[in-house]
Tab-separated table of C-alpha atoms in Angstrom:
chain	number	residue	atom	x	y	z
A	351	MET	CA	-9.769	-193.440	122.986
A	352	LYS	CA	-9.570	-190.289	124.911
A	353	LEU	CA	-6.919	-189.145	126.621
A	354	SER	CA	-8.313	-189.427	130.288
A	355	ASN	CA	-8.396	-192.939	129.633
A	356	LEU	CA	-4.762	-193.364	127.941
A	357	PHE	CA	-3.433	-190.896	130.516
A	358	THR	CA	-4.572	-193.204	133.478
A	359	THR	CA	-2.950	-196.337	132.036
A	360	CYS	CA	-0.092	-194.881	130.394
A	361	THR	CA	1.148	-191.847	132.903
A	362	ALA	CA	-0.376	-193.144	136.425
A	363	MET	CA	2.232	-196.012	135.897
A	364	ALA	CA	5.358	-193.365	136.279
A	365	LEU	CA	3.648	-191.568	139.348
A	366	LEU	CA	4.457	-193.155	142.550
A	367	PRO	CA	2.088	-194.637	145.452
A	368	ALA	CA	1.300	-191.625	147.666
A	369	MET	CA	2.915	-192.137	151.243
A	370	ALA	CA	0.841	-189.451	153.069
A	371	ALA	CA	-2.152	-190.991	154.481
A	372	GLN	CA	-4.093	-187.173	154.301
A	373	SER	CA	-5.368	-185.668	151.315
A	374	ASP	CA	-3.427	-182.541	150.211
A	375	GLU	CA	-3.623	-179.453	147.817
A	376	TYR	CA	-0.346	-179.046	146.335
A	377	HIS	CA	-0.116	-175.442	144.900
A	378	VAL	CA	2.646	-174.473	141.868
A	379	VAL	CA	3.056	-171.499	139.653
A	380	VAL	CA	2.677	-171.122	136.262
A	381	LEU	CA	5.159	-168.316	135.474
A	382	GLN	CA	5.337	-168.130	131.604
A	383	ALA	CA	5.770	-165.127	129.097
A	384	LEU	CA	2.401	-164.261	128.390
A	385	THR	CA	3.284	-161.205	127.064
A	386	GLY	CA	6.683	-159.800	125.584
A	387	PRO	CA	8.869	-160.939	123.011
A	388	ALA	CA	8.818	-164.833	124.272
A	389	ALA	CA	4.908	-164.742	124.451
A	390	PHE	CA	4.843	-167.106	121.052
A	391	ILE	CA	6.531	-169.522	123.550
A	392	GLY	CA	4.825	-168.621	127.098
A	393	THR	CA	1.268	-168.739	126.079
A	394	ALA	CA	1.765	-172.126	124.279
A	395	VAL	CA	3.248	-173.338	127.144
A	396	ALA	CA	0.636	-172.387	129.557
A	397	ASP	CA	-2.402	-173.762	127.610
A	398	GLY	CA	-0.694	-177.039	127.434
A	399	MET	CA	-0.078	-177.045	130.955
A	400	ARG	CA	-4.012	-175.799	131.574
A	401	LEU	CA	-4.935	-179.014	129.664
A	402	ALA	CA	-2.438	-181.146	131.982
A	403	GLU	CA	-3.957	-179.778	135.140
A	404	GLN	CA	-7.401	-180.737	134.218
A	405	HIS	CA	-6.184	-184.327	133.519
A	406	ILE	CA	-4.523	-184.858	136.534
A	407	ASN	CA	-7.313	-183.473	138.874
A	408	GLU	CA	-9.830	-185.407	136.673
A	409	GLN	CA	-7.927	-188.727	137.054
A	410	GLY	CA	-6.919	-188.120	140.536
A	411	LEU	CA	-3.498	-188.638	139.784
A	412	LEU	CA	-1.786	-187.036	142.783
A	413	GLY	CA	-3.428	-189.821	144.580
A	414	GLU	CA	-6.940	-190.177	146.290
A	415	GLY	CA	-8.335	-187.064	147.651
A	416	ASN	CA	-5.423	-184.725	146.635
A	417	THR	CA	-5.456	-181.939	143.957
A	418	LEU	CA	-3.381	-180.011	142.043
A	419	LYS	CA	-4.154	-175.967	142.465
A	420	VAL	CA	-2.215	-173.830	140.032
A	421	THR	CA	-1.711	-169.754	139.605
A	422	TYR	CA	-0.885	-168.436	136.282
A	423	ALA	CA	1.436	-165.552	135.807
A	424	ASP	CA	2.935	-163.527	133.271
A	425	ASP	CA	6.777	-163.037	133.693
A	426	ALA	CA	6.546	-160.816	130.567
A	427	THR	CA	10.007	-161.532	129.395
A	428	ASP	CA	11.440	-159.184	131.965
A	429	ARG	CA	13.978	-160.013	134.403
A	430	THR	CA	12.679	-157.474	136.982
A	431	GLN	CA	9.177	-158.880	136.833
A	432	THR	CA	10.295	-162.263	136.854
A	433	MET	CA	12.700	-161.768	140.157
A	434	THR	CA	9.704	-159.676	141.743
A	435	LEU	CA	7.231	-162.429	141.341
A	436	ILE	CA	9.698	-165.341	142.095
A	437	ALA	CA	10.345	-163.204	145.253
A	438	ARG	CA	6.539	-163.210	145.931
A	439	TYR	CA	6.005	-166.746	145.490
A	440	ALA	CA	8.841	-167.632	147.611
A	441	ASN	CA	7.342	-165.878	150.764
A	442	ASP	CA	3.901	-167.950	150.257
A	443	PRO	CA	4.352	-171.079	152.064
A	444	SER	CA	1.777	-172.775	150.540
A	445	ILE	CA	3.379	-172.671	146.971
A	446	LEU	CA	5.541	-175.746	146.691
A	447	GLY	CA	7.569	-175.100	142.984
A	448	ILE	CA	7.133	-172.986	140.135
A	449	LEU	CA	7.123	-173.624	136.310
A	450	GLY	CA	8.688	-170.717	134.319
A	451	PRO	CA	10.104	-168.453	133.435
A	452	THR	CA	9.770	-169.018	129.914
A	453	SER	CA	13.150	-167.358	127.776
A	454	GLY	CA	16.377	-167.658	128.547
A	455	ALA	CA	16.649	-163.762	128.426
A	456	VAL	CA	15.184	-163.986	131.869
A	457	ALA	CA	15.689	-167.618	133.200
A	458	ILE	CA	19.198	-167.168	134.516
A	459	ALA	CA	18.059	-164.369	136.542
A	460	GLY	CA	15.223	-166.277	137.457
A	461	ALA	CA	17.231	-169.593	138.566
A	462	SER	CA	19.244	-167.369	140.660
A	463	SER	CA	16.059	-166.014	142.614
A	464	GLY	CA	14.940	-169.567	142.843
A	465	ASN	CA	17.951	-170.612	144.389
A	466	GLN	CA	18.386	-167.703	146.809
A	467	TYR	CA	14.753	-168.359	148.034
A	468	GLU	CA	15.342	-172.039	147.647
A	469	MET	CA	12.152	-172.099	145.683
A	470	PRO	CA	12.119	-174.894	142.847
A	471	VAL	CA	12.031	-173.350	139.313
A	472	VAL	CA	11.696	-175.343	136.175
A	473	THR	CA	12.316	-172.980	133.401
A	474	THR	CA	11.157	-173.671	129.830
A	475	THR	CA	14.547	-172.762	128.620
A	476	ASN	CA	17.382	-175.007	127.550
A	477	THR	CA	20.083	-173.025	128.568
A	478	PRO	CA	22.333	-174.953	131.137
A	479	GLU	CA	23.544	-172.019	132.904
A	480	VAL	CA	20.219	-172.315	134.736
A	481	LEU	CA	21.557	-175.587	136.400
A	482	GLU	CA	24.796	-173.703	137.250
A	483	GLN	CA	22.805	-171.215	139.492
A	484	GLY	CA	22.124	-174.106	142.026
A	485	PRO	CA	20.338	-176.905	143.080
A	486	TRP	CA	16.846	-175.337	143.072
A	487	SER	CA	16.632	-174.769	139.266
A	488	PHE	CA	15.917	-176.984	136.590
A	489	ILE	CA	15.563	-176.661	132.401
A	490	LEU	CA	12.615	-178.349	130.767
A	491	THR	CA	13.792	-178.598	127.659
A	492	GLN	CA	16.575	-180.296	126.469
A	493	PRO	CA	20.024	-178.636	126.131
A	494	PRO	CA	21.721	-177.886	122.901
A	495	GLU	CA	24.090	-180.817	123.108
A	496	ILE	CA	21.376	-183.000	123.317
A	497	THR	CA	19.058	-181.692	120.709
A	498	ILE	CA	21.118	-180.227	117.812
A	499	PRO	CA	22.641	-183.581	116.927
A	500	TYR	CA	19.555	-184.723	115.488
A	501	LEU	CA	19.564	-181.659	113.015
A	502	VAL	CA	23.184	-181.997	112.213
A	503	ASP	CA	22.650	-185.474	111.378
A	504	TYR	CA	20.059	-184.813	109.232
A	505	ALA	CA	21.838	-181.755	107.537
A	506	ALA	CA	25.000	-183.715	106.654
A	507	ASP	CA	24.055	-187.360	106.101
A	508	VAL	CA	20.603	-186.889	104.752
A	509	ALA	CA	20.784	-183.386	103.066
A	510	GLY	CA	24.383	-183.966	102.186
A	511	ALA	CA	25.436	-180.258	103.276
A	512	LYS	CA	29.504	-179.784	102.428
A	513	GLU	CA	29.472	-175.604	103.222
A	514	CYS	CA	27.228	-174.049	105.683
A	515	ALA	CA	26.643	-170.290	106.225
A	516	VAL	CA	25.237	-169.474	110.074
A	517	ILE	CA	22.999	-166.415	110.733
A	518	GLY	CA	22.636	-166.109	114.457
A	519	ILE	CA	21.442	-163.804	117.340
A	520	ARG	CA	23.916	-162.189	119.285
A	521	ASP	CA	22.272	-160.930	122.431
A	522	ILE	CA	20.146	-163.991	123.189
A	523	GLU	CA	22.342	-166.361	125.241
A	524	ALA	CA	19.980	-169.647	124.051
A	525	TYR	CA	20.019	-168.710	120.563
A	526	VAL	CA	23.882	-168.460	120.821
A	527	ALA	CA	24.481	-171.645	122.328
A	528	LEU	CA	22.381	-173.780	119.797
A	529	GLN	CA	24.432	-171.802	117.238
A	530	LYS	CA	27.690	-172.740	118.450
A	531	GLN	CA	26.650	-176.078	119.132
A	532	PHE	CA	25.482	-176.727	115.356
A	533	GLU	CA	28.873	-174.887	113.867
A	534	LYS	CA	30.775	-177.421	116.131
A	535	LEU	CA	29.087	-180.707	115.394
A	536	MET	CA	29.077	-179.741	111.556
A	537	MET	CA	32.812	-179.136	111.438
A	538	ASP	CA	33.011	-182.422	113.344
A	539	LYS	CA	31.323	-184.092	110.442
A	540	GLY	CA	33.596	-182.250	108.040
A	541	VAL	CA	31.429	-179.728	106.840
A	542	LYS	CA	32.744	-176.218	106.190
A	543	ILE	CA	31.354	-173.119	108.098
A	544	THR	CA	31.794	-170.467	105.395
A	545	THR	CA	30.695	-167.369	107.013
A	546	VAL	CA	29.248	-166.803	110.526
A	547	GLU	CA	26.846	-163.478	110.619
A	548	GLN	CA	25.311	-162.021	113.973
A	549	VAL	CA	22.412	-159.747	114.176
A	550	GLY	CA	20.558	-158.253	117.220
A	551	GLY	CA	17.700	-159.906	118.872
A	552	THR	CA	15.438	-156.440	117.887
A	553	ASP	CA	16.618	-156.206	114.284
A	554	SER	CA	14.039	-156.081	111.384
A	555	ASP	CA	16.204	-155.135	108.635
A	556	PHE	CA	18.728	-158.088	107.504
A	557	SER	CA	19.220	-157.132	103.769
A	558	SER	CA	23.064	-156.636	104.054
A	559	VAL	CA	23.584	-160.096	105.747
A	560	ALA	CA	21.005	-161.543	103.515
A	561	THR	CA	22.816	-160.021	100.532
A	562	LYS	CA	25.860	-161.077	101.348
A	563	ILE	CA	24.980	-164.764	101.953
A	564	ALA	CA	22.615	-164.984	98.853
A	565	THR	CA	25.638	-163.921	96.955
A	566	SER	CA	28.241	-166.271	98.283
A	567	GLN	CA	28.758	-169.885	97.617
A	568	GLN	CA	27.107	-172.347	100.311
A	569	ASP	CA	24.894	-175.472	100.120
A	570	CYS	CA	23.563	-175.056	103.549
A	571	VAL	CA	22.297	-172.053	105.798
A	572	PHE	CA	21.485	-172.318	109.321
A	573	VAL	CA	19.323	-169.518	111.221
A	574	SER	CA	19.503	-169.416	115.252
A	575	ALA	CA	16.696	-166.999	115.800
A	576	SER	CA	13.168	-166.839	117.494
A	577	ALA	CA	10.077	-167.870	115.117
A	578	SER	CA	9.299	-164.368	113.870
A	579	GLN	CA	12.517	-163.234	113.397
A	580	GLY	CA	13.887	-166.126	111.446
A	581	ALA	CA	11.017	-166.201	109.210
A	582	ASN	CA	11.863	-162.691	108.485
A	583	ILE	CA	15.717	-163.666	108.088
A	584	ILE	CA	14.796	-166.609	105.790
A	585	VAL	CA	12.420	-164.378	103.883
A	586	GLN	CA	15.031	-161.708	103.075
A	587	LEU	CA	17.446	-164.360	101.979
A	588	ARG	CA	15.018	-165.298	99.554
A	589	GLN	CA	14.196	-162.159	98.418
A	590	ALA	CA	17.943	-161.335	98.077
A	591	GLY	CA	18.574	-164.152	95.688
A	592	LEU	CA	19.038	-167.268	97.623
A	593	ASP	CA	19.373	-170.151	95.389
A	594	PRO	CA	15.744	-171.788	96.068
A	595	ALA	CA	17.887	-175.521	95.850
A	596	THR	CA	19.666	-174.021	99.118
A	597	PRO	CA	18.372	-175.892	102.139
A	598	VAL	CA	17.770	-173.692	105.257
A	599	PHE	CA	17.969	-175.150	108.798
A	600	GLY	CA	16.764	-173.809	112.125
A	601	HIS	CA	16.157	-175.233	115.913
A	602	ASN	CA	12.990	-175.414	117.644
A	603	ALA	CA	12.206	-171.935	118.223
A	604	PHE	CA	10.855	-172.402	114.589
A	605	ALA	CA	8.267	-175.151	115.469
A	606	SER	CA	5.684	-172.366	116.137
A	607	PRO	CA	2.628	-171.351	114.112
A	608	GLU	CA	4.040	-167.802	114.202
A	609	PHE	CA	6.942	-169.051	111.595
A	610	LEU	CA	4.258	-170.047	109.373
A	611	ASP	CA	2.327	-166.820	110.099
A	612	ARG	CA	5.391	-164.326	109.690
A	613	GLY	CA	7.119	-166.468	106.702
A	614	GLY	CA	4.166	-167.622	104.786
A	615	ALA	CA	5.532	-168.945	101.197
A	616	GLY	CA	8.911	-167.593	101.725
A	617	VAL	CA	9.672	-170.318	104.596
A	618	GLU	CA	8.710	-173.295	102.424
A	619	GLY	CA	11.325	-176.221	102.566
A	620	VAL	CA	12.942	-174.877	105.536
A	621	THR	CA	13.733	-177.660	107.955
A	622	PHE	CA	14.074	-177.790	111.892
A	623	ILE	CA	13.789	-179.702	114.929
A	624	ALA	CA	10.769	-179.954	117.068
A	625	ASP	CA	9.594	-181.628	119.994
A	626	TRP	CA	6.131	-182.258	118.552
A	627	VAL	CA	5.217	-184.186	115.902
A	628	PRO	CA	1.851	-182.527	114.622
A	629	GLY	CA	-0.827	-184.492	115.134
A	630	GLY	CA	0.667	-187.134	117.050
A	631	TYR	CA	2.365	-190.280	116.101
A	632	ASP	CA	0.498	-193.146	118.356
A	633	ASP	CA	-2.557	-193.214	120.644
A	634	PHE	CA	-1.292	-191.352	123.693
A	635	THR	CA	-0.232	-188.524	121.387
A	636	THR	CA	-3.106	-188.461	118.870
A	637	ALA	CA	-5.350	-188.073	121.594
A	638	PHE	CA	-3.775	-185.526	123.169
A	639	ALA	CA	-3.848	-183.472	119.798
A	640	THR	CA	-7.868	-184.471	119.855
A	641	GLU	CA	-8.415	-183.374	123.046
A	642	PHE	CA	-6.164	-180.133	122.791
A	643	ARG	CA	-8.230	-179.088	119.322
A	644	GLU	CA	-11.261	-179.729	121.582
A	645	ARG	CA	-10.743	-177.672	124.266
A	646	PHE	CA	-8.645	-174.887	122.763
A	647	GLY	CA	-10.314	-174.381	119.120
A	648	HIS	CA	-7.039	-175.091	117.319
A	649	GLU	CA	-4.266	-177.648	116.799
A	650	ALA	CA	-1.896	-178.415	118.979
A	651	ASP	CA	1.746	-177.070	118.381
A	652	ASN	CA	5.330	-177.690	119.652
A	653	TRP	CA	5.084	-175.624	122.702
A	654	ASN	CA	1.923	-176.752	123.431
A	655	ALA	CA	3.069	-180.269	123.880
A	656	VAL	CA	6.128	-179.047	125.918
A	657	GLY	CA	3.828	-177.463	128.423
A	658	TYR	CA	1.661	-180.356	128.785
A	659	GLY	CA	4.791	-182.582	129.533
A	660	GLY	CA	5.935	-180.073	131.956
A	661	MET	CA	2.867	-180.351	134.336
A	662	LEU	CA	3.064	-184.141	133.979
A	663	VAL	CA	6.775	-184.210	135.014
A	664	MET	CA	5.711	-181.579	137.909
A	665	ALA	CA	2.925	-184.038	138.928
A	666	ASN	CA	5.174	-187.085	139.005
A	667	ALA	CA	7.378	-185.351	140.946
A	668	LEU	CA	4.776	-184.241	143.305
A	669	LYS	CA	3.059	-187.339	143.585
A	670	SER	CA	6.872	-188.837	144.498
A	671	MET	CA	7.320	-186.593	147.752
A	672	GLU	CA	6.670	-188.757	150.957
A	673	GLU	CA	5.772	-185.277	152.796
A	674	PRO	CA	5.178	-182.183	151.043
A	675	SER	CA	7.850	-179.663	150.727
A	676	ARG	CA	10.000	-177.634	148.649
A	677	GLU	CA	13.148	-179.584	149.353
A	678	ALA	CA	11.122	-183.117	148.616
A	679	LEU	CA	9.952	-181.419	145.386
A	680	ARG	CA	13.399	-180.476	144.440
A	681	ASP	CA	14.578	-183.980	145.349
A	682	GLN	CA	11.951	-185.770	142.918
A	683	LEU	CA	12.382	-183.021	140.185
A	684	GLY	CA	15.881	-184.587	139.847
A	685	LYS	CA	15.159	-188.002	140.215
A	686	THR	CA	12.718	-187.673	136.989
A	687	SER	CA	12.458	-191.429	135.068
A	688	GLU	CA	10.461	-192.006	132.138
A	689	VAL	CA	7.321	-190.155	132.668
A	690	ARG	CA	4.939	-190.287	129.460
A	691	VAL	CA	4.775	-187.165	127.770
A	692	ALA	CA	3.414	-186.040	124.362
A	693	ALA	CA	6.824	-184.268	123.314
A	694	GLY	CA	9.774	-185.580	121.796
A	695	GLN	CA	9.273	-189.283	121.485
A	696	GLY	CA	7.314	-189.743	124.329
A	697	SER	CA	9.425	-190.869	127.526
A	698	TYR	CA	10.810	-188.054	130.045
A	699	SER	CA	13.960	-188.506	131.984
A	700	VAL	CA	16.692	-186.542	133.958
A	701	ASP	CA	20.222	-187.271	133.949
A	702	GLU	CA	22.665	-186.719	137.032
A	703	LYS	CA	23.519	-183.429	135.546
A	704	ARG	CA	19.838	-182.593	135.762
A	705	TYR	CA	19.666	-182.406	131.924
A	706	PRO	CA	16.405	-183.822	130.486
A	707	HIS	CA	16.294	-186.522	127.566
A	708	VAL	CA	12.966	-186.777	125.669
A	709	GLY	CA	14.195	-187.003	122.108
A	710	MET	CA	13.613	-184.832	119.071
A	711	ASN	CA	12.053	-185.215	115.725
A	712	VAL	CA	13.234	-183.337	112.695
A	713	LEU	CA	10.135	-181.293	110.329
A	714	THR	CA	10.162	-179.551	107.544
A	715	VAL	CA	7.614	-176.982	106.304
A	716	GLN	CA	5.577	-178.319	103.314
A	717	ASP	CA	2.630	-176.769	101.468
A	718	GLY	CA	2.251	-174.345	104.571
A	719	ALA	CA	2.386	-177.135	107.242
A	720	PHE	CA	4.913	-178.687	109.426
A	721	VAL	CA	5.446	-182.502	108.371
A	722	GLN	CA	8.169	-184.886	109.304
A	723	ALA	CA	11.094	-184.218	107.243
A	724	PRO	CA	11.782	-186.939	104.094
A	725	ARG	CA	14.388	-189.427	104.945
């Protein structure tokens, strides 16, 4: 069955009946990292949103006669460019909201600008500090306190980890938060953190850290880094002589083809959390995977699925407004409940703290591909 048919039956139920009699064009901006360090996430998120935009308009999911207009722009993982673009879009009264920016490295600045101009911004990052900037800013992906328990439960209860070494990026706030949450929850389960090593977000030579950990005693290593940098760290750990039997864990930044491309055989067996189960797991998600492949010529990845869901969440909020306005959109985004998406476990809601809930999956690298981790 095509996703367009499933989309009508599954997602339209989450979109409330239109209240306005006139036809409207709802204009939003997708502001993602199409270039720069976070482009491995931003370009994929944008492609997922493009497919969702197509389906929303094909199926008339904003109500009879209503259409979705999307402007795509590049935040370049750059604070100045992000803030300049948000100011520009805020001065365009036709634009109701912004999906972006991408990375935690620029999201807080973007959220601050969104609140300054009273423009709803749904940042792709999971950094709770975005929410602290004010009521106009949201996070699309779940914060560490929601996602990391899935990984900790697997590492401690399934893999049986007792002593774990940690490598983290000291200067990227989102990765620091994920690392600290992992450390805390592992210790809560009685797992000893044997060492914590910090590296820079632009470093590439990890030989010293890799040698230190490879020659130490632990039965678990956790790496909090981007896909490419994380793969590089793990490859250097293997080259330094890390016991092949030692499980290596990571977070959902690893759920990108770039992780496999950079790491090759060196990342075989790495286990991590992800929003997307490759290929899908039910009619809705497998149809999404099929239609994504048909449009873009490659398999959907984690961030494609996240982006697709993000646009559906935006459409739900747009549809739910009694009258189109930025304030109404802000209010409806905060009321998001049980929107059908392809990521996580399929149902997206926002709680009273504006934290999103959609669930996570645990994957591993097997024969050069992402598969669900064995239980």
